[in-house]
Short mmCIF file of C-alpha atoms in Angstrom, two decimals:
data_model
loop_
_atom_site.label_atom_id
_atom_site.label_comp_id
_atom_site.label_asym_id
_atom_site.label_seq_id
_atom_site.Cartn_x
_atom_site.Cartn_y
_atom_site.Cartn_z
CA UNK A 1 -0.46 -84.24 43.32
CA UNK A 2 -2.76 -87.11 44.06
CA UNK A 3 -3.50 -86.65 48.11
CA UNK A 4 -2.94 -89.39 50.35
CA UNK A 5 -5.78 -90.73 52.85
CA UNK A 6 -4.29 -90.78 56.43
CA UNK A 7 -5.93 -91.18 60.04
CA UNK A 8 -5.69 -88.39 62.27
CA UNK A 9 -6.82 -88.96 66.06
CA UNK A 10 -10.49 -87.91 66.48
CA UNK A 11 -10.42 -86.63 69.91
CA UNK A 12 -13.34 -85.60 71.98
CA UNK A 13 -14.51 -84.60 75.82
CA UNK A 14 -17.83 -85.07 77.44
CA UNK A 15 -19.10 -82.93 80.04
CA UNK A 16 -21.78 -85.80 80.40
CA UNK A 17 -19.24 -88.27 80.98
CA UNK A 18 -19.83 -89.71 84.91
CA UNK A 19 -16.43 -91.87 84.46
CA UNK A 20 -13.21 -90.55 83.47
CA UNK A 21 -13.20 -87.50 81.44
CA UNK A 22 -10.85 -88.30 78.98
CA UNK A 23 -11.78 -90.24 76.40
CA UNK A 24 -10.47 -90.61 72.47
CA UNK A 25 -11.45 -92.69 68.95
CA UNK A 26 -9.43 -92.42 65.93
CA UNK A 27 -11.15 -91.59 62.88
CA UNK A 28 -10.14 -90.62 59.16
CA UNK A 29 -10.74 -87.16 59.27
CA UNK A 30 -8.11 -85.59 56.98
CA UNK A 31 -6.01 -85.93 54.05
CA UNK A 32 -2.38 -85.41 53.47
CA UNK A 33 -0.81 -83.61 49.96
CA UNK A 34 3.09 -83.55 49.33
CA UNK A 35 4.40 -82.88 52.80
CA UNK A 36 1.69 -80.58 54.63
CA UNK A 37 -1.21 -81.82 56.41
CA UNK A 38 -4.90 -79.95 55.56
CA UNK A 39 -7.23 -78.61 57.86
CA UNK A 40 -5.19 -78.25 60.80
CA UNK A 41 -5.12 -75.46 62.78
CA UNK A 42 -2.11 -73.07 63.01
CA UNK A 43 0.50 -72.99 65.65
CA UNK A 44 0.32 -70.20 68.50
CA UNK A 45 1.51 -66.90 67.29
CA UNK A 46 2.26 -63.98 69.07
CA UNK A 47 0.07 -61.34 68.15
CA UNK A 48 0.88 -58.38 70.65
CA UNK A 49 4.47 -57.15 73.08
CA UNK A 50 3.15 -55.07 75.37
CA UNK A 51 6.09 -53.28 77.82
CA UNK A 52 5.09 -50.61 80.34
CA UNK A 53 5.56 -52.38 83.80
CA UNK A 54 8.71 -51.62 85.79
CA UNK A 55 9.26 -54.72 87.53
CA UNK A 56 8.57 -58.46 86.83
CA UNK A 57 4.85 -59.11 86.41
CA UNK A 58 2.72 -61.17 88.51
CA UNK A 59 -0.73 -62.03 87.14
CA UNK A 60 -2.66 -61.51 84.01
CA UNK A 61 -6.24 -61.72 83.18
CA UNK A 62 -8.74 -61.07 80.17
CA UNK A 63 -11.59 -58.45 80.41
CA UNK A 64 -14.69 -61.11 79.47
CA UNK A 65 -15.46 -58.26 77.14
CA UNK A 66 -12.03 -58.82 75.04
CA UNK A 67 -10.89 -55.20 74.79
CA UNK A 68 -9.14 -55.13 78.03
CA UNK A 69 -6.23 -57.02 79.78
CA UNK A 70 -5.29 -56.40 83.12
CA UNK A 71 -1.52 -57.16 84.81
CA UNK A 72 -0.43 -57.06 88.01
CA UNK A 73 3.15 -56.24 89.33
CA UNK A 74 6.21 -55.99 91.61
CA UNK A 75 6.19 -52.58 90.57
CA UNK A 76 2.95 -52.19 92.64
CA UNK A 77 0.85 -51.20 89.65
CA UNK A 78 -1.76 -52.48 88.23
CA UNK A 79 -1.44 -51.87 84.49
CA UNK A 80 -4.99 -51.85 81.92
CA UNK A 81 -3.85 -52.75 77.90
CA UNK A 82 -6.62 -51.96 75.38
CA UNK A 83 -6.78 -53.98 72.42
CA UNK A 84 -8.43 -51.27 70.32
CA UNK A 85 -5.70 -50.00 67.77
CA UNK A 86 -3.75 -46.79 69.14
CA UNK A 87 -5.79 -47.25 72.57
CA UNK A 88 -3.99 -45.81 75.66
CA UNK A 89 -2.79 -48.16 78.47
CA UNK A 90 -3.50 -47.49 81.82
CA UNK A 91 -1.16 -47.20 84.71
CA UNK A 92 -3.45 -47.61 88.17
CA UNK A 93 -1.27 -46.32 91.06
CA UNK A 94 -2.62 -47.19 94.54
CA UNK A 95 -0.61 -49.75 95.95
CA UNK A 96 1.74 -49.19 98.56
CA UNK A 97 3.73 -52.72 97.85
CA UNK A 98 3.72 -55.07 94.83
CA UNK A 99 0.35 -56.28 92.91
CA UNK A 100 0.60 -59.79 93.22
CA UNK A 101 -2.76 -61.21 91.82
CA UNK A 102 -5.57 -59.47 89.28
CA UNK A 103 -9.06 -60.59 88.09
CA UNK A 104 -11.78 -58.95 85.79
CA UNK A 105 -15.38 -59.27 87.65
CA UNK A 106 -17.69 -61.62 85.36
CA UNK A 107 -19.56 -58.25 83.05
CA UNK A 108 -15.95 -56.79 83.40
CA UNK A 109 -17.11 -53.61 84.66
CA UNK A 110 -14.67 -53.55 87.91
CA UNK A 111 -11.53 -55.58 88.15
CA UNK A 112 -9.93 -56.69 91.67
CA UNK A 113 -6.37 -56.77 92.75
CA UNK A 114 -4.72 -58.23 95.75
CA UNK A 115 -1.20 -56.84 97.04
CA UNK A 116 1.67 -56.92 99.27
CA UNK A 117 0.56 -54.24 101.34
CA UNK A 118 -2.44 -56.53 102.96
CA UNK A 119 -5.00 -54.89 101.26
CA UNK A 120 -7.32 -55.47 97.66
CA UNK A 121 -8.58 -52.96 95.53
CA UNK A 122 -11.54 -52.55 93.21
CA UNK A 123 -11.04 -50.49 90.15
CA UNK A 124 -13.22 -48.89 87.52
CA UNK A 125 -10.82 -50.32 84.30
CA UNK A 126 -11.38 -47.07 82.56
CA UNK A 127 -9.78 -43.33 82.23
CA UNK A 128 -11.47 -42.06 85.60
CA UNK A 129 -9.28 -44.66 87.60
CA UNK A 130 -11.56 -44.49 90.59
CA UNK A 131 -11.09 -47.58 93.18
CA UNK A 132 -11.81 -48.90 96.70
CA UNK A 133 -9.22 -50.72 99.09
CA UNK A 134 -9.79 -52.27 101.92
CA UNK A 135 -7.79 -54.82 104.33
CA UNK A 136 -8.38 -58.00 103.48
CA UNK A 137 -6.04 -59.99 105.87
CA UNK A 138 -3.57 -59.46 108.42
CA UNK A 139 -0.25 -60.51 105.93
CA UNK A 140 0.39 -60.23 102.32
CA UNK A 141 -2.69 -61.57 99.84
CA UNK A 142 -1.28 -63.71 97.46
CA UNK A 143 -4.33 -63.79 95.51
CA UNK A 144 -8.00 -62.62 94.48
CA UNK A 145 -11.04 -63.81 92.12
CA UNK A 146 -14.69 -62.52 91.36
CA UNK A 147 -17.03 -65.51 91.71
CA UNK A 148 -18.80 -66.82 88.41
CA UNK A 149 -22.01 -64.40 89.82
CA UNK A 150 -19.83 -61.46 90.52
CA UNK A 151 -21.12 -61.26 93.85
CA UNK A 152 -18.19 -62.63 95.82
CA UNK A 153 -14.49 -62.25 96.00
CA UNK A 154 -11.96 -64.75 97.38
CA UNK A 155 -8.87 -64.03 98.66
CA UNK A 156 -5.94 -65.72 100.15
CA UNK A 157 -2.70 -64.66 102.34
CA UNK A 158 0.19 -65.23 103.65
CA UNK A 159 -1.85 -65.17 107.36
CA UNK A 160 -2.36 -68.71 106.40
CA UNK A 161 -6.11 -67.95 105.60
CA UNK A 162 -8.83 -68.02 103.34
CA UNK A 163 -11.79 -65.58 102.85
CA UNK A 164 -14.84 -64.67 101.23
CA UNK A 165 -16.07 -61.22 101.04
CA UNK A 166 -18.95 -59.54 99.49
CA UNK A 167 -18.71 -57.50 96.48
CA UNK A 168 -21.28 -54.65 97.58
CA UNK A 169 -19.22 -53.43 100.43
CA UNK A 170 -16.78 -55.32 100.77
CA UNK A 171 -18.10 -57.15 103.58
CA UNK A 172 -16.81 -60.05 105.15
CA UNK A 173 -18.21 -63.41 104.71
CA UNK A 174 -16.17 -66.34 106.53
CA UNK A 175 -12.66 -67.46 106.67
CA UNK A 176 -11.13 -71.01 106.37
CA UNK A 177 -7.84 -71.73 108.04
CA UNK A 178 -6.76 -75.08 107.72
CA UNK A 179 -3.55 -74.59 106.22
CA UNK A 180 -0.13 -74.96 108.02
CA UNK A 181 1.36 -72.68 106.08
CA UNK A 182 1.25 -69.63 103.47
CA UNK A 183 -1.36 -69.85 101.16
CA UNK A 184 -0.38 -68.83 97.60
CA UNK A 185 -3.31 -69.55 95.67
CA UNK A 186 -7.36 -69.91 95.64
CA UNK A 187 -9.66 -70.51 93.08
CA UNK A 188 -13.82 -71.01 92.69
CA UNK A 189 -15.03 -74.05 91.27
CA UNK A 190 -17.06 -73.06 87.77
CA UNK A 191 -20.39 -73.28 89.98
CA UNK A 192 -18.88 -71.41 93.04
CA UNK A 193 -19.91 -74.29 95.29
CA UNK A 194 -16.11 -75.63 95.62
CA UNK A 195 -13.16 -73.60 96.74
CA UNK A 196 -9.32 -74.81 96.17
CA UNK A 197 -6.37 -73.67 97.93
CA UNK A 198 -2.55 -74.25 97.23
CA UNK A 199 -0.15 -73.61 100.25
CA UNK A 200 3.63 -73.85 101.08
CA UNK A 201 2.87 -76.51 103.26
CA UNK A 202 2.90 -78.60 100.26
CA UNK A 203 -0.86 -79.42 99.79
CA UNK A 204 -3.88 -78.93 97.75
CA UNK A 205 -6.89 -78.52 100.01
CA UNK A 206 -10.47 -78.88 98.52
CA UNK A 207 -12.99 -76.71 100.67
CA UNK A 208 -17.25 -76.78 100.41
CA UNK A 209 -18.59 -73.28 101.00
CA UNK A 210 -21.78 -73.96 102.15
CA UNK A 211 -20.56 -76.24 105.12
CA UNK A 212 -16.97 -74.08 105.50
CA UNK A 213 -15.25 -77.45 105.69
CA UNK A 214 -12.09 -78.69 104.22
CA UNK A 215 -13.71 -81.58 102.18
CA UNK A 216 -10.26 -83.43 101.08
CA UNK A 217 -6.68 -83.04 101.45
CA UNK A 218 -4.42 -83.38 98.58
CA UNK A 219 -0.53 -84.44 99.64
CA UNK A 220 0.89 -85.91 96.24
CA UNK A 221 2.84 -82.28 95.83
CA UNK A 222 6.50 -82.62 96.48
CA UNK A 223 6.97 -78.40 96.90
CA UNK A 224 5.33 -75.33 97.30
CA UNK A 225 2.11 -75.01 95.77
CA UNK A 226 2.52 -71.98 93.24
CA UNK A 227 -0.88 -72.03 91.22
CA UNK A 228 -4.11 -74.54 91.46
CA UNK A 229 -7.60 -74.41 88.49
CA UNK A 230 -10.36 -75.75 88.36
CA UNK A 231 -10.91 -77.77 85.01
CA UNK A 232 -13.94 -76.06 83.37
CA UNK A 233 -16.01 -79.21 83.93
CA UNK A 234 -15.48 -78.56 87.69
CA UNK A 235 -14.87 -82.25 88.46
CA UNK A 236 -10.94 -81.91 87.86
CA UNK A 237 -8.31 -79.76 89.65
CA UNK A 238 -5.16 -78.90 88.66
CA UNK A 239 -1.90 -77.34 90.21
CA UNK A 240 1.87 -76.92 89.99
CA UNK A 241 4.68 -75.65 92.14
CA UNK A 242 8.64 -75.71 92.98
CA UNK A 243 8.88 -79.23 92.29
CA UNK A 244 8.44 -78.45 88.54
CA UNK A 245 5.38 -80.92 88.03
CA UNK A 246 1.83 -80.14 86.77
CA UNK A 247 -0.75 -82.55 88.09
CA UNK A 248 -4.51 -82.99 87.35
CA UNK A 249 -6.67 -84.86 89.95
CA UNK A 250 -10.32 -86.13 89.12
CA UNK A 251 -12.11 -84.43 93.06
CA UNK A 252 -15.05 -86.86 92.38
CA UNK A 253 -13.17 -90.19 93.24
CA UNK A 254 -10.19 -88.04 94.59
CA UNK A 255 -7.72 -89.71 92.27
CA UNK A 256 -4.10 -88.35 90.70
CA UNK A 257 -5.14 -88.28 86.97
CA UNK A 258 -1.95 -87.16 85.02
CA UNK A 259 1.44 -85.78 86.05
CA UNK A 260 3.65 -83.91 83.89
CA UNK A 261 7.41 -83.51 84.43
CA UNK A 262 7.73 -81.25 81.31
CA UNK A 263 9.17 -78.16 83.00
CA UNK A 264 12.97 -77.76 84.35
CA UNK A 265 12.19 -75.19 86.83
CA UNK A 266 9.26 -74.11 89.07
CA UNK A 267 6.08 -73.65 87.83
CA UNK A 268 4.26 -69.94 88.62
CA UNK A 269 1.19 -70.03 86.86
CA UNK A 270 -1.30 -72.17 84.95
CA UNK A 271 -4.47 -71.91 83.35
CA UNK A 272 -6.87 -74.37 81.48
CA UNK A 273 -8.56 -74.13 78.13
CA UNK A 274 -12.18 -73.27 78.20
CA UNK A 275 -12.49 -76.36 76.24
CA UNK A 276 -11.12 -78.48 78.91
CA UNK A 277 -8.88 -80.23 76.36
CA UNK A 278 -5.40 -78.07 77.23
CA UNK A 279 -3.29 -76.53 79.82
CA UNK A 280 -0.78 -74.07 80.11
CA UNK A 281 1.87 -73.08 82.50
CA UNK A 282 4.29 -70.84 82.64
CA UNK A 283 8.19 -71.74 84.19
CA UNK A 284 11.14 -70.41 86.11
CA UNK A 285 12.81 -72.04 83.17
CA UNK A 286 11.65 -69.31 80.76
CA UNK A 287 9.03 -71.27 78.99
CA UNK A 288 5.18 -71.14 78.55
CA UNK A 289 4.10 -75.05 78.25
CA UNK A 290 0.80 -76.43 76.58
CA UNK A 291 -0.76 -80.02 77.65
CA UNK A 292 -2.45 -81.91 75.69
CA UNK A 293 -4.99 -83.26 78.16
CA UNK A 294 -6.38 -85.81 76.15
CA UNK A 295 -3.47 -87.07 74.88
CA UNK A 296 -1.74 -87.00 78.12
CA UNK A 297 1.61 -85.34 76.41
CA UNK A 298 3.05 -82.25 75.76
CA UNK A 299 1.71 -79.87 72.68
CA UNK A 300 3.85 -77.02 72.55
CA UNK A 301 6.64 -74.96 74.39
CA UNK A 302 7.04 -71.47 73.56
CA UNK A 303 9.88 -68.77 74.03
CA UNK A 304 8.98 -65.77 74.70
CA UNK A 305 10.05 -64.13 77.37
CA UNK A 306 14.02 -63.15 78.46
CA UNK A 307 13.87 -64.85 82.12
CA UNK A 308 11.18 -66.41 84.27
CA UNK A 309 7.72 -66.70 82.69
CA UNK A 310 5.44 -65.51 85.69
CA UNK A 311 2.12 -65.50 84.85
CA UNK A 312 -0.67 -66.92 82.32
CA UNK A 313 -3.87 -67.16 81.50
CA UNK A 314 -6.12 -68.24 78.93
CA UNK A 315 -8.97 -65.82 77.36
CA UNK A 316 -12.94 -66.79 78.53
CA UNK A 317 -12.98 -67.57 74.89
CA UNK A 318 -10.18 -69.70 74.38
CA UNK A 319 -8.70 -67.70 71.13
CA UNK A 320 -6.15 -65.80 72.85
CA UNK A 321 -3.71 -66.12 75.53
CA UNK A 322 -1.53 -63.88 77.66
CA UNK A 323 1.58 -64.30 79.41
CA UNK A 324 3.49 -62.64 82.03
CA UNK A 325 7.73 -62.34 82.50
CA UNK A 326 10.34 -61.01 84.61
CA UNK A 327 11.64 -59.15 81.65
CA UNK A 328 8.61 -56.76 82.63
CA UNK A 329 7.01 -58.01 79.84
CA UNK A 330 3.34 -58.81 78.66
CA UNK A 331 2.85 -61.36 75.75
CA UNK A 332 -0.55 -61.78 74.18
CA UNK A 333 -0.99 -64.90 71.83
CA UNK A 334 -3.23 -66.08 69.71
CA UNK A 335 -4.05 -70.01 69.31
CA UNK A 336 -6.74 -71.70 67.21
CA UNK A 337 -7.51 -74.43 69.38
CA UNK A 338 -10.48 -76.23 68.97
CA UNK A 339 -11.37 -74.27 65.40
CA UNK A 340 -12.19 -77.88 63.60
CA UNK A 341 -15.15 -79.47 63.25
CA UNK A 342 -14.04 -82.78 62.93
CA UNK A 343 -17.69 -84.08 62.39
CA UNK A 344 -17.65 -81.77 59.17
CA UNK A 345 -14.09 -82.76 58.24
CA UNK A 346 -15.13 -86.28 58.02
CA UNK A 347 -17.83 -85.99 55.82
CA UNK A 348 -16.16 -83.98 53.24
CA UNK A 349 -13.89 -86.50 53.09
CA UNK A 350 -15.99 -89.30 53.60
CA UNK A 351 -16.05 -90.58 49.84
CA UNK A 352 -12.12 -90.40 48.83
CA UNK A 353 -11.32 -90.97 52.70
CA UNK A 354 -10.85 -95.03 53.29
CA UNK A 355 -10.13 -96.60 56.88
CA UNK A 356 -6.78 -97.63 57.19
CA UNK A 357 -5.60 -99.53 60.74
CA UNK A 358 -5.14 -97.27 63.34
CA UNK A 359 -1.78 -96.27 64.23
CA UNK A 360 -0.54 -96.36 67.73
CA UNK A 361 -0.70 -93.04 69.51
CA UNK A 362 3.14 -92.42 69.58
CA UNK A 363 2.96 -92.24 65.46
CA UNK A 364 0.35 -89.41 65.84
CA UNK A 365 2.24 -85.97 65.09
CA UNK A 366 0.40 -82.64 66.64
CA UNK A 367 -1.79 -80.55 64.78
CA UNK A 368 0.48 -79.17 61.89
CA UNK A 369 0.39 -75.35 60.48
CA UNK A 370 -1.94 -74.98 57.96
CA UNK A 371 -0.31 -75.30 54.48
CA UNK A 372 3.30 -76.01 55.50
CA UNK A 373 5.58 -77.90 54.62
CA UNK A 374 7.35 -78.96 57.49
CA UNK A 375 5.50 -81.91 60.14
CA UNK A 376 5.95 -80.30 63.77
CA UNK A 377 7.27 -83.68 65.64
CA UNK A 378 5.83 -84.36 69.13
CA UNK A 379 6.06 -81.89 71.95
CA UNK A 380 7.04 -79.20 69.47
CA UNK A 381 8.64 -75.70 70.12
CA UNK A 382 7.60 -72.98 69.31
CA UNK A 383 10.21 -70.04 68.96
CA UNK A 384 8.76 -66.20 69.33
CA UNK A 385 12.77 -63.89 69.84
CA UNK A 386 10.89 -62.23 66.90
CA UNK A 387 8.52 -59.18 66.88
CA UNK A 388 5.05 -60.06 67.17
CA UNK A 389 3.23 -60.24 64.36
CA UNK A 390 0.94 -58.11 64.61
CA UNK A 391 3.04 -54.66 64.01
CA UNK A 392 0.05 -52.42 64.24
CA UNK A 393 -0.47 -53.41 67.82
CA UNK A 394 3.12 -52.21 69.38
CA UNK A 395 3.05 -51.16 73.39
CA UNK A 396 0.83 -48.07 73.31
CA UNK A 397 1.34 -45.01 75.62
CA UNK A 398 0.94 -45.32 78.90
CA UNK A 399 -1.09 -43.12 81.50
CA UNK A 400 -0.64 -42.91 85.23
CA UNK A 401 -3.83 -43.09 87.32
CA UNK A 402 -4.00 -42.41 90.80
CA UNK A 403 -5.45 -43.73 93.57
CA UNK A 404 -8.63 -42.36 94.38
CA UNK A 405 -10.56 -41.30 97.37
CA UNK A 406 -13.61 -42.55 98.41
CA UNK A 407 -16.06 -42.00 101.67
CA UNK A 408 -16.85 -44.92 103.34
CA UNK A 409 -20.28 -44.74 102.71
CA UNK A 410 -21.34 -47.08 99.99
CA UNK A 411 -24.87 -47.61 98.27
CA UNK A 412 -25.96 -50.27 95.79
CA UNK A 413 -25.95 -49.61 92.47
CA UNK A 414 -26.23 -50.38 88.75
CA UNK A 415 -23.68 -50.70 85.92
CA UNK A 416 -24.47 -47.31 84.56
CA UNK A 417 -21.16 -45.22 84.42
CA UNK A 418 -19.50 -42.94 86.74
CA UNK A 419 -18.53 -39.82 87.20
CA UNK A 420 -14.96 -38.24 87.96
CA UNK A 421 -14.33 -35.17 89.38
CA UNK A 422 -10.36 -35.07 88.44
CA UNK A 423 -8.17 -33.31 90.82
CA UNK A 424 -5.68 -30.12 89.64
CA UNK A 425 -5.73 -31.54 85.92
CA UNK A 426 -7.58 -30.25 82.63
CA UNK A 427 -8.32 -33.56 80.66
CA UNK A 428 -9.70 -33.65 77.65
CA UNK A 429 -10.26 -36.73 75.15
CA UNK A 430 -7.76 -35.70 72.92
CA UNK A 431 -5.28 -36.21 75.71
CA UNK A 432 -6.52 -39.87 76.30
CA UNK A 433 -6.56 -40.06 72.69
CA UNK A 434 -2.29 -38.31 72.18
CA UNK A 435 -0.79 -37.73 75.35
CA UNK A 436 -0.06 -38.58 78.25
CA UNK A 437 -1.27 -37.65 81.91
CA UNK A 438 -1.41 -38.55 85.48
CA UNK A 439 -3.93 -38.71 87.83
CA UNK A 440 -2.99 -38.21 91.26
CA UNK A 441 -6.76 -38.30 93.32
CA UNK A 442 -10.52 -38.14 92.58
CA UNK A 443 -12.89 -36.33 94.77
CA UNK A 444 -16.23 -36.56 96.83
CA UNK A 445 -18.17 -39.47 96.96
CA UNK A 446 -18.41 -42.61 94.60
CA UNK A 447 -20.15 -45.26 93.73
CA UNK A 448 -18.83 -48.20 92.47
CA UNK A 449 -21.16 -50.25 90.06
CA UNK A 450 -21.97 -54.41 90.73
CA UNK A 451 -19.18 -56.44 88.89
#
């Protein structure tokens, strides 16, 4: 079959960019043959259903390593899946109330999680299940991140506060308290120089941490303010709430960018693509959405889960993503965003390829499965009520670890390992390896490695 030449929209982002960061050219970059487009990547798929959690879960993030994930949730556990093929998951009891925020430190050597019970907790993400806790504020802390150096944590609360704490420690740094009412969500910008803050009294605050003042006040939000990200170029922010929108605001001119009304209930959770060309929320209305930011339009919705989707997050790498439910489910997907090189693309096809007029953005369909038949139309769905497909990679066993006991004396450290003294219990590596076991409480002194 003699291939057609067609334009596909050539579209790029600039970090160097000082204007708007959005910016697009079209280009004949690909070729079409019988009814399939070529060299287009495929559709999300889910790769992984992983079920051990005994409530709905709250957060998810990606050890930077890749062989970990981490979930938080109302069952007040924090829950470690490895990715390594008949692995053990982790169960990390500690908590006295529901885990309601996690995060991997940057060498993903300790991950942090922030709870119900006022306090956060630093774990060890490994068989020993050693942690720390201590009280980070005086109400509920809605949530918790490592900064980009691993040297900092941030943590927010229903006390109406902000702080920032020291890694080594645990020592407090400063707190900013601005906000009129709960705040649900923090974030770091990329360079840790910025801090954003979502609250229920319906605003977006944008904070400098050298000065420890509230640099610009956000009000465009019509409802709570679930979840808020910094874009990876750090010159956008995004959030998303109870009023069901998604909005992205350029913080260098302090200007409303885009807003999305593709959601029919709140929205929990977002993340952006490490690329900075996507973003992806997740909905009371039991969807997972993904923006295309340069387009300004929506790319996909998936089904996944059986009830509210809680929580996402994108990989540091961009290949994967995971999702969180109130069907006690986690969802890991995979996505080949970005995987073109258009620059390549074009000159392979350079001599059959000729310019036709370009067509008008609403004619451009989104990125097609590779060798199908079928053209996805515009804001496409994506249906998953089907096992993942990935079948060797079903929800592995799960072991309870306790909390553990620490002295409060601390010293610095390195990364090199640590050792467990396990309490009442014979454990050998076949056990991790076949069975399961608990672990109710280490003993004597530890010390916990830099993130």
């Amino acid at each position: 079959m003699q291939p057609t030449n067609i334009n596909l929209l050539y579209l790029t982002y600039s970090r160097q960019n000082t204007g708007a960061i959005f910016h697009l050219q079209y280009v004949p970059v690909g070729v079409y043959v019988g009814a399939a487009f070529q060299l287009v990547p495929e559709d999300p798929t889910l790769e992984r259903n992983y079920k051990g959690h005994r409530d709905t879960v709250t957060s998810v993030d990606f050890n930077p390593n890749m062989k970990q994930l981490a979930s938080g949730g109302m069952d007040s556990c924090l829950m470690v899946w490895n990715f390594k093929a008949q692995m053990r998951a982790f169960r990390f009891v500690g908590h006295k109330d529901a885990v309601l925020a996690v995060h991997f430190s940057p060498s993903g050597h300790l991950v942090a999680s922030a709870s119900r019970d006022k306090t956060v907790r630093l774990w060890i993400p490994s068989v020993k299940g050693e942690s720390t806790v201590f009280k980070a504020h005086t109400a509920t802390v809605r949530s918790v991140q490592f900064s980009s150096d691993g040297q900092h944590l941030l943590t927010c609360s229903d006390d109406k506060t902000l702080k920032v704490w020291t890694v080594h420690r645990q020592k407090f740094q400063f707190s900013l308290s601005q906000h009129m009412n709960w705040v649900r969500c923090a974030k770091w910008s990329p360079d840790g120089r910025l801090i954003v803050s979502g609250s229920d009294d319906k605003t977006i605050k944008l904070w400098d941490r050298n000065s420890k003042e509230c640099i610009h006040t956000f009000f465009e939000h019509g409802g709570f303010v679930h979840s808020v990200a910094f874009h990876p170029s750090g010159t956008c922010i995004a959030a998303a709430g109870t009023d069901s929108t998604v909005k992205v605001w350029d913080i260098r001119m302090n200007k409303l960018l885009q807003h999305y009304q593709a959601h029919s209930g709140a929205v929990n959770s977002l993340s952006f693509h490490p690329s900075g060309n996507y973003l992806i929320t997740a909905s009371n209305d039991a969807t997972l959405k993904i923006l295309d930011l340069l387009e300004g339009r929506l790319f996909y919705t998936l089904h996944g889960h059986q009830g509210p989707a809680t929580a996402v997050n994108f990989s540091r790498n961009g290949e994967h993503f995971a999702s969180g439910g109130a069907d006690e489910q986690v969802l890991v997907w995979k996505t080949n965003f970005d995987k073109i090189d258009y620059n390549e693309v074009l000159q392979s096809h350079k001599a059959r390829s000729q310019v036709q007029p370009a067509p008008h953005i609403h004619d451009i369909h989104p990125r097609s499965p590779m060798y199908r038949q079928a053209v996805r139309p515009l804001g496409s769905e994506v249906n998953t009520h089907t096992e993942p497909r990935d079948m060797t990679n079903k929800t592995p066993t799960v072991t309870n670890l306790g909390p553990a006991l620490f002295s409060q004396h601390r010293n610095g450290g390195s990364e090199s390992s640590v050792g467990a003294s396990l309490h009442g219990l014979d454990i050998t590596s076949g056990d991790i390896e076949q069975g399961i076991y608990t672990l109710r409480e280490l003993q004597g002194e530890r010390q916990l490695p830099y993130p």
